[in-house]
XYZ file of C-alpha atoms in Angstrom:
764
model
C 35.597 14.494 28.369
C 38.548 12.312 29.250
C 36.020 9.307 29.214
C 34.686 10.163 25.822
C 38.386 10.689 24.430
C 39.290 7.211 25.839
C 36.430 5.499 24.255
C 37.243 7.246 20.912
C 40.859 5.787 21.202
C 39.750 2.408 22.134
C 37.357 2.356 19.204
C 40.280 2.293 16.580
C 43.203 1.392 18.878
C 42.245 -2.106 20.213
C 43.096 -4.313 17.453
C 41.953 -5.730 14.127
C 38.909 -7.570 15.737
C 37.613 -4.298 17.179
C 38.040 -2.471 14.187
C 36.046 -5.081 12.203
C 33.401 -4.861 14.868
C 33.249 -1.091 14.251
C 32.945 -1.450 10.603
C 30.085 -3.916 11.201
C 28.214 -1.411 13.253
C 28.796 1.450 10.811
C 27.516 -0.916 8.121
C 24.617 -2.010 9.840
C 23.743 1.619 10.784
C 24.132 2.735 7.490
C 21.733 0.058 6.068
C 18.919 0.995 8.971
C 19.329 4.592 8.410
C 18.733 4.365 4.686
C 15.692 2.230 5.183
C 14.503 4.514 7.978
C 14.981 7.597 5.585
C 12.879 5.623 2.546
C 10.013 5.080 5.120
C 10.129 8.808 6.219
C 10.342 10.009 2.713
C 7.097 8.214 1.475
C 4.813 10.932 2.985
C 6.766 13.829 1.552
C 6.526 12.370 -1.874
C 2.716 11.604 -1.629
C 2.448 15.314 -0.280
C 4.341 16.666 -3.271
C 2.408 14.826 -5.798
C -0.927 16.076 -4.180
C 0.229 19.810 -4.232
C 0.897 19.660 -8.050
C -2.638 18.061 -8.511
C -4.039 20.713 -6.479
C -2.249 23.521 -8.172
C -3.476 22.352 -11.854
C -7.107 21.906 -10.737
C -9.605 24.439 -12.390
C -11.570 27.025 -10.403
C -13.863 29.629 -10.834
C -13.258 32.712 -8.184
C -14.438 36.235 -8.943
C -16.017 39.116 -7.152
C -18.411 39.098 -9.985
C -21.207 36.348 -9.077
C -22.372 36.235 -12.638
C -18.917 35.543 -14.207
C -18.855 32.021 -13.119
C -22.704 31.376 -13.988
C -22.962 32.844 -17.713
C -21.659 34.685 -20.280
C -18.554 34.380 -22.578
C -15.967 36.139 -20.296
C -14.703 33.222 -18.111
C -12.711 30.274 -19.943
C -14.585 26.883 -20.478
C -13.111 23.511 -19.263
C -14.516 19.846 -19.284
C -12.192 17.125 -17.573
C -12.617 13.531 -18.472
C -10.767 10.607 -16.631
C -10.996 7.357 -18.061
C -9.384 4.035 -17.087
C -6.393 3.010 -19.199
C -5.858 -0.349 -17.739
C -5.749 0.255 -14.084
C -4.235 3.843 -14.577
C -6.216 7.148 -14.811
C -6.139 8.955 -18.357
C -7.216 12.409 -17.947
C -8.040 14.840 -20.545
C -8.647 18.520 -19.734
C -10.555 20.472 -22.718
C -10.179 24.095 -22.662
C -11.783 27.057 -24.567
C -10.760 30.758 -23.962
C -13.214 33.341 -22.891
C -12.945 37.196 -23.374
C -11.085 37.566 -20.026
C -7.427 36.644 -19.820
C -7.071 33.325 -18.121
C -3.581 32.068 -16.189
C -1.348 29.450 -18.220
C -2.013 25.661 -17.004
C 0.883 24.556 -14.759
C 3.614 22.854 -16.874
C 2.523 24.976 -20.301
C 4.186 27.974 -21.661
C 0.820 29.259 -23.297
C -2.868 28.473 -22.792
C -3.983 25.856 -25.525
C -5.454 27.370 -28.786
C -8.218 25.318 -30.568
C -6.697 22.404 -32.246
C -3.627 22.515 -29.811
C -2.859 19.385 -27.801
C -0.357 19.155 -25.027
C 0.444 15.766 -23.597
C 2.530 14.334 -20.627
C 5.773 12.726 -21.768
C 4.374 9.417 -20.758
C 1.196 9.786 -22.978
C 3.515 10.813 -25.622
C 5.153 7.327 -25.719
C 1.891 5.574 -25.434
C 0.549 7.495 -28.601
C 3.423 6.223 -30.450
C 2.808 2.696 -29.702
C -0.991 2.645 -29.855
C -2.161 5.034 -32.494
C -5.793 4.165 -31.775
C -5.915 6.418 -28.926
C -5.476 9.539 -31.229
C -9.126 9.984 -31.612
C -9.342 10.673 -27.926
C -7.194 13.755 -28.488
C -8.746 15.813 -31.189
C -6.083 18.097 -32.486
C -2.393 18.251 -33.112
C 0.257 17.777 -30.797
C 2.124 21.103 -30.009
C 4.219 19.983 -27.032
C 4.617 18.402 -23.773
C 3.668 19.122 -20.097
C 6.573 19.753 -18.012
C 7.227 18.339 -14.468
C 5.419 21.256 -12.577
C 2.099 20.135 -14.237
C 2.295 16.416 -13.609
C 1.896 14.562 -10.082
C 4.445 11.881 -11.227
C 6.380 10.976 -14.395
C 4.081 8.193 -15.472
C 0.918 10.154 -15.656
C -1.323 9.958 -18.559
C -2.577 13.693 -18.611
C -3.308 15.968 -21.630
C -4.361 19.513 -22.209
C -6.769 20.117 -25.456
C -7.699 23.515 -27.119
C -11.336 23.512 -28.320
C -13.565 26.344 -29.374
C -16.551 27.302 -27.145
C -19.121 25.812 -29.265
C -17.519 22.446 -28.774
C -17.496 22.453 -25.272
C -21.302 21.585 -24.346
C -22.004 21.316 -20.581
C -18.801 22.731 -19.809
C -17.949 24.529 -16.473
C -16.494 28.108 -16.379
C -12.957 28.876 -14.703
C -10.961 31.631 -13.995
C -7.565 30.148 -12.630
C -5.853 27.129 -11.710
C -5.236 26.131 -8.520
C -7.281 24.952 -5.222
C -6.279 24.413 -1.362
C -6.767 20.724 -1.822
C -6.522 17.869 -4.407
C -9.686 16.436 -5.454
C -8.365 12.896 -5.854
C -5.311 12.653 -3.616
C -2.515 10.044 -4.535
C -3.351 8.018 -1.544
C -6.517 9.137 0.602
C -6.052 9.385 4.437
C -7.668 6.141 5.104
C -5.427 4.069 2.801
C -2.557 6.202 4.051
C -3.405 4.952 7.678
C -3.038 1.431 6.346
C 0.157 2.344 4.882
C 1.357 3.888 8.152
C -0.069 0.957 10.191
C 1.772 -1.649 7.781
C 4.927 -0.137 7.667
C 5.234 0.550 11.413
C 5.080 -3.379 12.042
C 7.108 -4.426 8.779
C 9.970 -1.857 8.799
C 10.129 0.326 11.624
C 9.851 -2.342 14.498
C 12.563 -4.687 12.697
C 14.604 -1.530 12.194
C 14.504 -0.853 16.125
C 15.711 -4.355 16.674
C 18.291 -4.321 14.058
C 19.935 -1.131 15.208
C 19.957 -2.413 18.547
C 21.742 -5.709 17.463
C 24.333 -3.321 15.631
C 24.882 -1.425 18.795
C 25.612 -4.495 20.623
C 27.979 -6.288 18.641
C 30.702 -7.874 20.484
C 28.858 -7.513 23.550
C 31.008 -10.034 25.709
C 34.202 -8.867 24.690
C 33.364 -5.213 25.065
C 31.864 -5.935 28.371
C 34.869 -7.682 29.729
C 36.995 -4.678 28.582
C 34.827 -2.176 30.314
C 34.880 -4.377 33.404
C 38.848 -3.990 33.286
C 38.595 -0.214 33.060
C 35.981 -0.435 36.036
C 38.471 -2.242 38.159
C 41.420 -0.068 37.263
C 39.485 2.648 38.963
C 37.157 4.251 36.373
C 34.051 5.325 37.545
C 30.565 3.813 36.860
C 29.207 6.748 34.854
C 32.909 6.717 33.340
C 32.508 3.360 32.089
C 29.075 4.132 30.501
C 30.678 7.107 28.937
C 33.381 5.020 27.435
C 30.947 2.693 25.957
C 28.612 5.372 24.655
C 31.538 7.008 23.006
C 32.151 3.839 20.797
C 28.356 2.977 20.141
C 27.254 6.686 19.258
C 30.285 7.417 17.046
C 29.657 4.101 14.952
C 25.892 5.065 14.830
C 26.426 8.943 13.722
C 29.050 7.777 11.123
C 26.584 5.086 9.924
C 23.715 7.470 9.960
C 25.734 10.028 7.664
C 26.675 7.108 5.319
C 23.122 6.086 5.398
C 21.714 9.167 4.290
C 24.191 9.257 1.739
C 22.990 5.844 0.481
C 19.357 7.027 0.496
C 20.287 10.174 -1.875
C 21.865 7.705 -4.282
C 19.072 5.266 -4.042
C 16.461 7.885 -4.517
C 18.093 9.060 -7.679
C 18.223 5.731 -9.215
C 14.931 4.356 -8.237
C 13.181 7.486 -9.015
C 14.351 7.441 -12.667
C 13.767 3.699 -12.942
C 10.531 3.684 -10.878
C 8.326 1.288 -9.094
C 5.637 -0.870 -10.410
C 2.588 1.407 -10.304
C 4.596 4.239 -8.375
C 6.904 6.736 -9.603
C 8.139 10.046 -8.443
C 10.310 12.891 -9.305
C 13.830 12.705 -7.670
C 13.007 16.061 -5.920
C 9.805 14.722 -4.536
C 12.167 12.191 -2.619
C 14.317 14.951 -0.948
C 14.598 14.566 2.815
C 13.270 17.338 4.954
C 15.126 18.826 7.806
C 12.978 17.322 10.321
C 13.617 13.802 8.530
C 17.256 14.326 8.541
C 17.245 15.463 12.104
C 15.297 12.189 13.041
C 17.790 10.117 11.192
C 20.815 11.780 12.558
C 19.478 12.100 16.170
C 17.503 8.786 16.507
C 19.786 6.083 15.560
C 22.775 7.672 17.824
C 20.131 8.121 20.535
C 19.120 4.407 20.285
C 22.903 3.311 20.326
C 23.451 5.365 23.351
C 20.405 4.004 25.088
C 21.554 0.517 24.273
C 25.054 1.188 25.233
C 24.092 2.298 28.540
C 22.080 -0.938 29.158
C 24.983 -2.997 27.746
C 27.652 -1.262 30.141
C 25.220 -1.490 33.189
C 26.487 -4.951 34.306
C 30.321 -4.117 33.606
C 30.094 -1.110 35.543
C 27.970 -2.638 38.621
C 29.642 -5.993 39.038
C 33.047 -5.996 37.131
C 34.707 -8.874 38.787
C 31.761 -11.289 37.968
C 32.058 -9.930 34.235
C 35.976 -10.705 34.161
C 35.469 -14.131 35.848
C 32.568 -15.079 33.504
C 30.038 -15.760 36.105
C 26.720 -16.963 35.252
C 24.464 -14.164 34.204
C 21.185 -13.591 35.854
C 18.083 -15.274 34.219
C 15.861 -12.981 32.010
C 13.354 -11.143 34.022
C 9.713 -11.870 33.582
C 8.639 -8.360 32.720
C 9.561 -9.416 29.045
C 6.019 -10.944 28.715
C 4.561 -7.523 29.707
C 3.869 -6.275 26.080
C 2.999 -9.507 24.880
C -0.133 -10.033 27.032
C -1.893 -6.807 26.225
C -1.041 -7.099 22.622
C -2.604 -10.579 22.464
C -5.513 -9.509 24.533
C -6.617 -7.006 22.148
C -5.993 -9.169 19.369
C -7.888 -11.918 20.961
C -10.716 -9.702 21.647
C -11.272 -8.658 18.026
C -10.875 -12.295 16.711
C -13.683 -13.049 19.335
C -15.959 -10.239 18.313
C -15.701 -11.227 14.513
C -16.393 -15.050 15.416
C -19.497 -13.953 17.328
C -20.743 -11.598 14.630
C -19.852 -8.271 16.614
C -17.283 -6.946 14.279
C -16.627 -3.181 15.024
C -17.154 -1.163 11.893
C -14.713 1.629 11.206
C -14.533 3.078 14.608
C -12.007 5.487 15.923
C -11.018 3.064 18.977
C -10.222 0.399 16.575
C -7.982 2.631 14.522
C -5.825 3.395 17.564
C -5.987 -0.054 19.235
C -4.927 -2.129 16.299
C -1.470 -0.286 15.737
C -0.949 -0.316 19.330
C -1.622 -4.207 19.429
C 0.724 -4.906 16.381
C 3.361 -2.939 18.072
C 3.028 -4.509 21.299
C 2.838 -8.180 19.855
C 5.718 -7.458 17.974
C 7.803 -5.818 20.794
C 6.420 -8.796 23.094
C 7.877 -11.414 20.690
C 11.426 -9.882 21.060
C 11.347 -9.530 24.599
C 9.738 -12.802 25.565
C 12.127 -15.018 23.352
C 14.785 -15.095 25.813
C 12.658 -16.059 28.755
C 10.745 -18.790 26.630
C 13.973 -20.073 25.109
C 15.745 -20.341 28.474
C 12.785 -22.409 30.003
C 12.616 -24.450 27.076
C 16.549 -25.234 26.938
C 16.691 -26.153 30.525
C 13.868 -28.754 30.068
C 15.362 -30.077 27.013
C 18.852 -30.303 28.586
C 17.589 -32.171 31.507
C 15.672 -34.892 29.580
C 18.010 -35.351 26.277
C 20.787 -37.777 26.035
C 22.209 -36.295 22.823
C 25.564 -34.977 23.451
C 25.239 -32.212 20.724
C 21.781 -31.283 21.829
C 22.739 -31.082 25.356
C 25.702 -28.948 24.960
C 23.505 -26.556 22.823
C 20.740 -26.432 25.267
C 23.232 -25.612 28.269
C 24.665 -23.030 26.280
C 21.437 -21.404 25.521
C 20.254 -21.943 29.082
C 23.320 -19.862 30.229
C 23.220 -17.300 27.591
C 19.586 -17.224 26.485
C 20.082 -13.930 24.510
C 23.062 -14.870 22.482
C 21.449 -16.893 19.729
C 18.195 -14.916 19.697
C 20.169 -11.946 18.520
C 20.555 -14.032 15.625
C 17.107 -15.342 15.412
C 14.958 -11.989 16.168
C 15.080 -10.700 12.467
C 13.882 -13.600 11.091
C 11.228 -13.877 13.451
C 9.804 -10.466 13.022
C 10.083 -10.834 9.250
C 7.689 -13.850 9.250
C 5.436 -11.949 11.604
C 5.301 -8.876 9.341
C 4.563 -11.075 6.371
C 1.395 -12.209 8.245
C 0.378 -8.610 8.462
C 1.039 -7.746 5.128
C -0.920 -10.488 3.846
C -4.116 -9.226 5.816
C -3.688 -5.893 4.261
C -3.509 -7.480 0.712
C -6.608 -9.531 1.435
C -8.487 -6.281 2.523
C -7.274 -4.456 -0.703
C -8.323 -7.313 -2.935
C -11.695 -7.182 -1.515
C -11.949 -3.654 -2.320
C -10.526 -3.660 -5.973
C -11.831 -7.134 -7.211
C -14.686 -7.201 -9.879
C -16.511 -10.417 -9.290
C -19.210 -9.667 -11.769
C -19.023 -11.354 -15.169
C -20.267 -8.126 -16.906
C -19.082 -4.519 -17.055
C -21.848 -1.669 -17.387
C -21.434 1.803 -19.054
C -23.693 4.568 -18.643
C -23.296 7.465 -21.420
C -25.214 10.504 -21.145
C -27.440 11.288 -24.691
C -27.828 14.914 -24.197
C -25.122 15.856 -26.160
C -24.820 12.999 -28.508
C -26.099 13.078 -31.943
C -28.255 10.019 -33.274
C -25.240 9.224 -35.699
C -22.790 9.191 -32.628
C -25.284 7.174 -30.707
C -25.597 4.539 -33.106
C -21.920 4.388 -33.472
C -21.580 3.575 -29.796
C -23.956 0.832 -29.933
C -22.047 -0.671 -32.847
C -18.957 -0.854 -30.861
C -17.168 -4.274 -31.197
C -17.312 -6.366 -28.044
C -20.402 -5.278 -26.694
C -23.039 -7.716 -25.262
C -25.828 -5.392 -25.726
C -27.200 -1.742 -25.413
C -30.515 -0.293 -24.127
C -31.683 3.379 -23.594
C -32.971 4.384 -20.005
C -35.033 7.631 -19.523
C -36.256 9.206 -16.393
C -39.812 10.322 -16.551
C -40.724 13.990 -16.334
C -42.640 14.661 -13.212
C -43.495 18.137 -14.035
C -45.294 17.388 -17.223
C -46.777 20.271 -19.156
C -49.047 21.726 -16.584
C -51.229 18.622 -16.128
C -51.885 16.537 -12.924
C -48.522 15.192 -11.170
C -47.065 12.245 -12.691
C -45.426 9.195 -11.255
C -41.690 9.213 -10.955
C -40.123 6.010 -12.543
C -37.314 4.873 -15.084
C -38.634 3.568 -18.500
C -36.456 1.227 -20.676
C -36.654 1.767 -24.342
C -35.694 -1.455 -26.027
C -36.510 -4.502 -28.113
C -36.912 -7.924 -26.339
C -33.651 -9.059 -28.078
C -31.812 -6.128 -26.313
C -33.218 -6.849 -23.047
C -32.117 -10.553 -23.307
C -28.610 -9.668 -24.519
C -28.031 -7.522 -21.384
C -29.512 -9.803 -18.396
C -29.098 -13.628 -18.011
C -33.029 -14.656 -18.295
C -35.848 -12.335 -19.746
C -38.189 -15.328 -20.844
C -41.608 -14.634 -22.057
C -40.970 -11.203 -23.558
C -43.115 -10.172 -26.601
C -41.681 -7.509 -29.162
C -44.149 -4.307 -29.402
C -45.794 -4.789 -26.257
C -45.168 -2.452 -23.198
C -44.712 -4.517 -20.110
C -43.956 -3.723 -16.417
C -40.522 -4.998 -15.096
C -40.211 -7.177 -12.122
C -36.794 -8.493 -11.003
C -37.075 -12.111 -9.998
C -34.503 -11.624 -7.312
C -36.421 -9.098 -5.357
C -40.079 -9.645 -6.535
C -42.478 -6.792 -6.665
C -41.006 -5.038 -3.815
C -38.511 -3.167 -5.876
C -40.953 -1.881 -8.211
C -42.963 0.823 -6.393
C -45.274 1.328 -9.360
C -48.850 0.111 -9.850
C -50.666 -0.710 -13.226
C -52.488 2.175 -14.517
C -50.747 4.942 -13.038
C -49.706 7.734 -15.261
C -46.158 8.986 -16.430
C -44.741 11.347 -18.784
C -41.719 11.366 -20.922
C -40.216 14.447 -22.490
C -39.327 14.248 -25.966
C -37.230 16.338 -28.316
C -36.918 16.962 -32.057
C -34.522 19.440 -32.956
C -35.945 22.785 -31.147
C -39.517 21.260 -31.076
C -40.381 19.792 -27.453
C -43.215 17.670 -26.497
C -44.462 15.181 -23.699
C -45.790 12.058 -24.131
C -48.427 10.724 -21.713
C -48.484 6.921 -20.821
C -49.648 4.505 -18.041
C -47.957 1.742 -16.291
C -48.833 -1.594 -18.398
C -50.658 -4.388 -16.310
C -48.846 -7.167 -17.852
C -45.521 -8.234 -15.909
C -42.142 -9.151 -17.499
C -40.138 -11.135 -14.779
C -36.407 -11.165 -15.593
C -33.355 -12.199 -13.550
C -30.299 -9.602 -13.342
C -26.735 -9.871 -12.604
C -25.793 -10.549 -8.959
C -23.820 -7.666 -7.551
C -24.314 -5.342 -10.555
C -27.693 -4.819 -11.939
C -27.965 -3.790 -15.803
C -31.666 -2.726 -15.395
C -32.823 -0.242 -13.083
C -36.214 0.668 -14.834
C -39.723 -0.011 -13.973
C -41.276 0.061 -17.358
C -40.263 -1.602 -20.642
C -41.253 0.254 -23.894
C -41.014 -0.862 -27.502
C -39.112 1.826 -29.763
C -42.180 2.093 -31.553
C -43.756 3.871 -28.497
C -41.703 7.039 -29.454
C -42.930 9.324 -32.368
C -40.890 9.191 -35.453
C -37.739 11.649 -35.281
C -38.374 12.207 -31.471
C -35.639 11.439 -28.892
C -36.155 11.258 -25.141
C -34.641 14.194 -23.412
C -32.241 13.290 -20.455
C -31.979 9.749 -21.716
C -28.912 7.495 -21.194
C -27.455 4.826 -23.226
C -26.433 1.705 -21.083
C -23.848 -0.544 -22.886
C -22.954 -3.837 -21.444
C -19.696 -6.033 -22.079
C -17.749 -8.573 -20.417
C -15.659 -7.585 -17.678
C -11.933 -8.759 -18.553
C -9.726 -5.840 -18.620
C -8.987 -5.853 -22.328
C -12.647 -5.628 -23.113
C -13.318 -2.947 -20.813
C -10.353 -1.049 -22.018
C -11.340 -1.584 -25.710
C -14.831 -0.347 -24.862
C -13.843 2.705 -23.148
C -11.103 3.655 -26.004
C -14.023 3.171 -28.553
C -16.546 5.525 -26.774
C -13.664 8.102 -26.377
C -13.203 7.998 -30.158
C -16.740 8.533 -30.928
C -17.022 11.555 -28.632
C -13.960 12.394 -26.626
C -15.947 14.532 -24.214
C -18.665 12.202 -23.873
C -19.702 11.731 -19.932
C -18.899 8.063 -19.510
C -19.904 6.292 -16.154
C -18.246 2.750 -16.018
C -20.414 1.345 -13.187
C -18.022 -0.348 -10.383
C -14.729 1.127 -11.926
C -13.335 3.853 -9.686
C -10.154 4.529 -11.543
C -8.571 6.682 -8.736
C -9.469 4.138 -6.390
C -7.500 1.440 -8.519
C -4.650 3.936 -8.952
C -4.606 4.096 -5.053
C -4.712 0.465 -4.776
C -1.662 0.080 -7.111
C 0.150 2.677 -5.093
C -0.547 1.254 -1.635
C 0.348 -2.146 -2.803
C 3.768 -1.058 -4.347
C 4.442 0.735 -1.084
C 3.424 -2.551 0.992
C 6.115 -4.377 -1.337
C 8.567 -2.064 -0.618
C 8.132 -2.155 2.890
C 8.397 -5.933 2.543
C 11.470 -5.826 0.401
C 12.908 -3.415 3.347
C 11.920 -5.589 5.921
C 13.607 -8.626 4.087
C 16.636 -6.544 3.801
C 16.441 -5.781 7.629
C 15.726 -9.017 8.662
C 18.707 -10.402 6.473
C 21.181 -7.899 7.540
C 20.269 -8.526 11.382
C 20.887 -12.111 10.923
C 24.304 -11.883 8.745
C 25.612 -9.136 11.227
C 24.623 -10.849 14.140
C 25.778 -14.403 12.981
C 29.039 -12.749 11.863
C 29.571 -11.207 15.418
C 28.473 -14.621 17.099
C 31.113 -16.403 15.051
C 33.771 -14.135 16.416
C 32.450 -14.465 19.940
C 32.104 -18.045 19.764
C 35.663 -18.962 18.535
C 37.153 -19.427 21.791
C 34.534 -21.555 23.083
C 34.453 -23.777 19.897
C 38.379 -24.036 20.189
C 38.290 -25.403 23.837
C 35.505 -28.017 22.653
C 37.611 -28.960 19.845
C 40.877 -29.348 22.090
C 38.658 -31.632 24.429
C 38.089 -33.930 21.750
C 34.785 -32.760 20.337
C 34.437 -33.872 16.670
C 33.571 -31.183 13.978
C 30.537 -32.507 13.029
C 29.383 -32.581 16.804
C 30.316 -28.873 17.171
C 28.296 -28.141 13.743
C 25.399 -29.837 15.205
C 25.704 -27.923 18.389
C 25.912 -24.550 16.665
C 22.854 -25.345 14.521
C 20.741 -26.508 17.570
C 21.900 -23.429 19.368
C 20.276 -21.535 16.596
C 17.427 -23.545 15.252
C 15.590 -24.508 18.361
C 14.935 -20.920 19.813
C 14.376 -19.814 16.301
C 11.765 -22.515 15.984
C 10.150 -21.316 19.112
C 10.058 -17.676 17.898
C 8.733 -18.644 14.614
C 5.793 -20.579 16.157
C 4.898 -17.717 18.230
C 5.368 -15.433 15.107
C 3.121 -17.524 12.933
C 0.495 -17.618 15.692
C 0.485 -14.206 16.859
C 0.618 -12.971 13.284
C -2.442 -14.974 12.014
C -4.199 -13.707 15.080
C -3.152 -10.080 14.376
C -4.198 -10.469 10.740
C -7.643 -11.818 11.446
C -7.989 -9.001 14.046
C -7.150 -6.332 11.342
C -9.642 -7.875 8.673
C -12.312 -7.849 11.452
C -11.879 -4.032 12.080
C -11.381 -3.393 8.423
C -15.189 -3.778 7.691
C -14.621 -6.623 4.852
C -16.293 -9.762 4.473
C -13.337 -12.033 4.843
C -12.180 -12.474 8.732
C -10.190 -15.945 8.641
C -7.875 -16.676 5.710
C -6.755 -20.379 5.626
C -4.966 -19.984 2.317
C -2.262 -17.858 3.682
C -1.353 -20.468 6.302
C 1.011 -22.667 4.081
C 2.689 -19.494 2.867
C 3.567 -18.403 6.376
C 4.599 -22.003 7.215
C 6.909 -22.078 4.039
C 8.491 -18.799 5.306
C 9.119 -20.105 8.620
C 10.709 -23.443 7.262
C 12.844 -21.119 4.889
C 14.124 -18.946 7.730
C 15.032 -22.203 9.744
C 16.926 -23.635 6.825
C 18.634 -20.177 6.350
C 19.597 -19.866 9.973
C 20.968 -23.481 9.952
C 23.043 -23.282 6.924
C 24.340 -20.118 8.350
C 25.398 -21.717 11.639
C 27.629 -24.126 9.875
C 30.743 -21.890 8.908
C 31.007 -20.997 12.679
C 33.171 -24.069 13.143
C 36.340 -23.906 11.202
C 38.673 -26.592 10.115
C 41.933 -25.101 12.090
C 42.352 -24.993 15.660
C 43.997 -21.905 16.994
C 45.030 -22.418 20.725
C 45.744 -18.866 20.768
C 42.311 -17.999 20.934
C 41.944 -19.447 24.605
C 45.532 -18.787 25.721
C 44.298 -16.055 28.160
C 41.736 -17.942 29.425
C-alpha cells in the first residue's frame, strides 16, 4: 500500500509538467473509452430494435386448430412493405374478428375500420407529399408511440379495415413472435460490421490507449530508476508506476463513459444518415460498463509494468541514459502468419479456387486482419531501426544524419507518433473492400425495373388503371396453365403470355417478326430452344373466370417460333407461348394471372410507379423484381456503421498523433536545446524533427498500403463476389498516405521553439 500511496502522491506533486502529462493521459483515456463504449453499444442498439420488431409481428396461436384456418372469430391482417426510396414503407391492414384481440404495440386501441395510425416520421412525410395519402385509406386518428417502432425514422402505419375489404388476408390472435422476420442487420451482415470495426476501431484504440499510458516514458523511467536506487524494491517500482497509470486510466474511463452518455443523447436525437435509434437503446449494459472500467485500467496496468521493467532491472543504465537494446525480432511474429493467410487467399482467388462462404474463412479472415494490424505496430520499430542505421551510414546530410541516428538509438520514440496514422491508412483499405462488396450486393445494373402484380383480387378497372400508370415502358399479362384441367388427360405445364406484338416490343429490347393475332412459341435468342421445354402440338389448358362462372380453354403449343432478345441480368418474359388477347372469350379473365409492368430503373421512376400501384389498390401484392427493400435498408445501416467506424478511427488516429506529438515535444526539449547551444540553426533542427517522423512514417505507410490492399483483396475473395482486385482504390489510399505524411511533417515543426532555455539541460 505504501508504494501505491507514493505513486498517487507523485502523480500530482511532481511539478506542472507531470500534471500536464496526467491531464493528457486522462483526456486520451476518456476519448478512447468513449469510442470503445460506442462500438460496444452497437449490438445493444440493434437488439433493442429487433426486439420491438418481433413484439409487433402478427401471429396466430390457439388451442383450437380451426381458429387459424377458417371462421370469423380471429382477426385478419395483411402486411405490405414497399420501398420508399431506399427505406421500407410498411402498412399493416387489420380487421376485427368476433374474439377479442390484443392492441398492437404502440397504440391505445385496436384500429376501427377507416382509422389510420402512423409513425411520427410518416406523419411528417404525408404533410410533405400528400400524394401518398391514397396508400392509407382512412382518416388519421393518432400516432404510434416508440414502443411500437423499431427506430424513430421508421415509416409504419396501422390501417383499420372491414373483413370484406381484406381479401387473401391471414388470421391472427396476437402480436409478438420470438424473433424478428426481418432483423435490422442480419447475422451475416453483422459479422461484416464486427469484422470491420475490429480492424478499424478496436485495434487502433488499443494502440492509442497504450500510447496514453506511455506518456513521458523517458522522464518517468528516470524517476522510477531513482526510486529503485534509493532502495525501493523491483515490485515496489512497478506498483508506483501502476498507481500512476491506473489512476489516470480509471479517471479517464469514468469521464469517457460520461462523454458517451452525452454523445448518445445528442446523436440519437439528431440521427445518422440511414440509421437512427432511441436514446434508451444506446444505454450501456452492466457488462459494457464493466469492460470499459476494467479494460482501460487493465491495459494501462499491463503497459505500465512493461514500461517500469527496465527501470526496475537496470536503474543505473536508465539514470545514465545508456543506449537501449535494439528491438527484438519477435515483433515480426504476428506479421508473418497474418500475411501468410492473406497471401494464401489472394493466390486462391488468382488461380480460380476462391472459397465460397466457408466457416474456416469466416474465422481466418478476422484473425489475419488483427495479426497484420498488430504486426504493423510491432514490426515498425525493428524495420525503422534497420533503415535508420543504413541511411545514417550512407548520407552526407547533417540533418538527415542526426535524425537517423536518433531513430537508431530510440526507434520507438517517433513511431509512437506515427502508429495511429499507419493504422488509419490500413483500416481505410479494409473499409474500402467492405464497401465494394456491399456495392455488388445492392447495385442494380439493369436498365429496366420489373414489377409483378397479382390479378386475383383486382377488378378490370383497377387493372386498367395500373396499365395506364405514367412512366411505364409497357405491360403484359402472364398466366400459368392449369395442369389439373377439367378431368381430361393431363396437360403440359407452361406459362402463357397474353399480349399484343406492340406490348411485347415495349418490354423487351428486340422482338422482330411478331404478327398480331397469331399465336407463337417464344424462344429467347440468348439461350435458344434449351430454355423452352415445350414442343409444338402439346396441349395445355387455361382456367378462365367470368364472375362466378368458371371454364377451361384447351389450346395447343404453336409450331411457329418468335425469337426475342430479353434484358441481361433481369428477364422481363418468363413465358413459353404468346397468345393474342383475342384468344380469350369475351368477358373472361384468366385465373391466377399476373400483371407484369416494366419501367426504367432510375430510383425516381421506381418510386413513382410503386406509389401509383399503391394508389390504385393499397393492399395489392406487388413484387418489384430485384428490389429487396429490407436488404437495401440493411445496406444503408451497415454503410452508416462503417462510416461511424471510420470517423471513430480517424478520431483515434488523430488523437494518438496529437497526444504522442505533444508528449514528444516535451521529452525532446532538452535535446533540441543542447543542439541549439552547440550552434545548430533552427531550420536544421526543424529538418531533423521532420525527418525523424516522416522517414519511419513513410516506411509504415508503405507497409500499410501494401498489407491493406492484400487484406482487402483476400476479403473480397472470401466474400463470394465477382470483384477481387480493385485498382480504382489505390490512388485514394496513396492520397491518404501522402496526407498523413504532410500532417505529420507539419506537426513536427512546432517542436523547435524560437527561445532557448538553458535551464532545460542544467541538470544534464
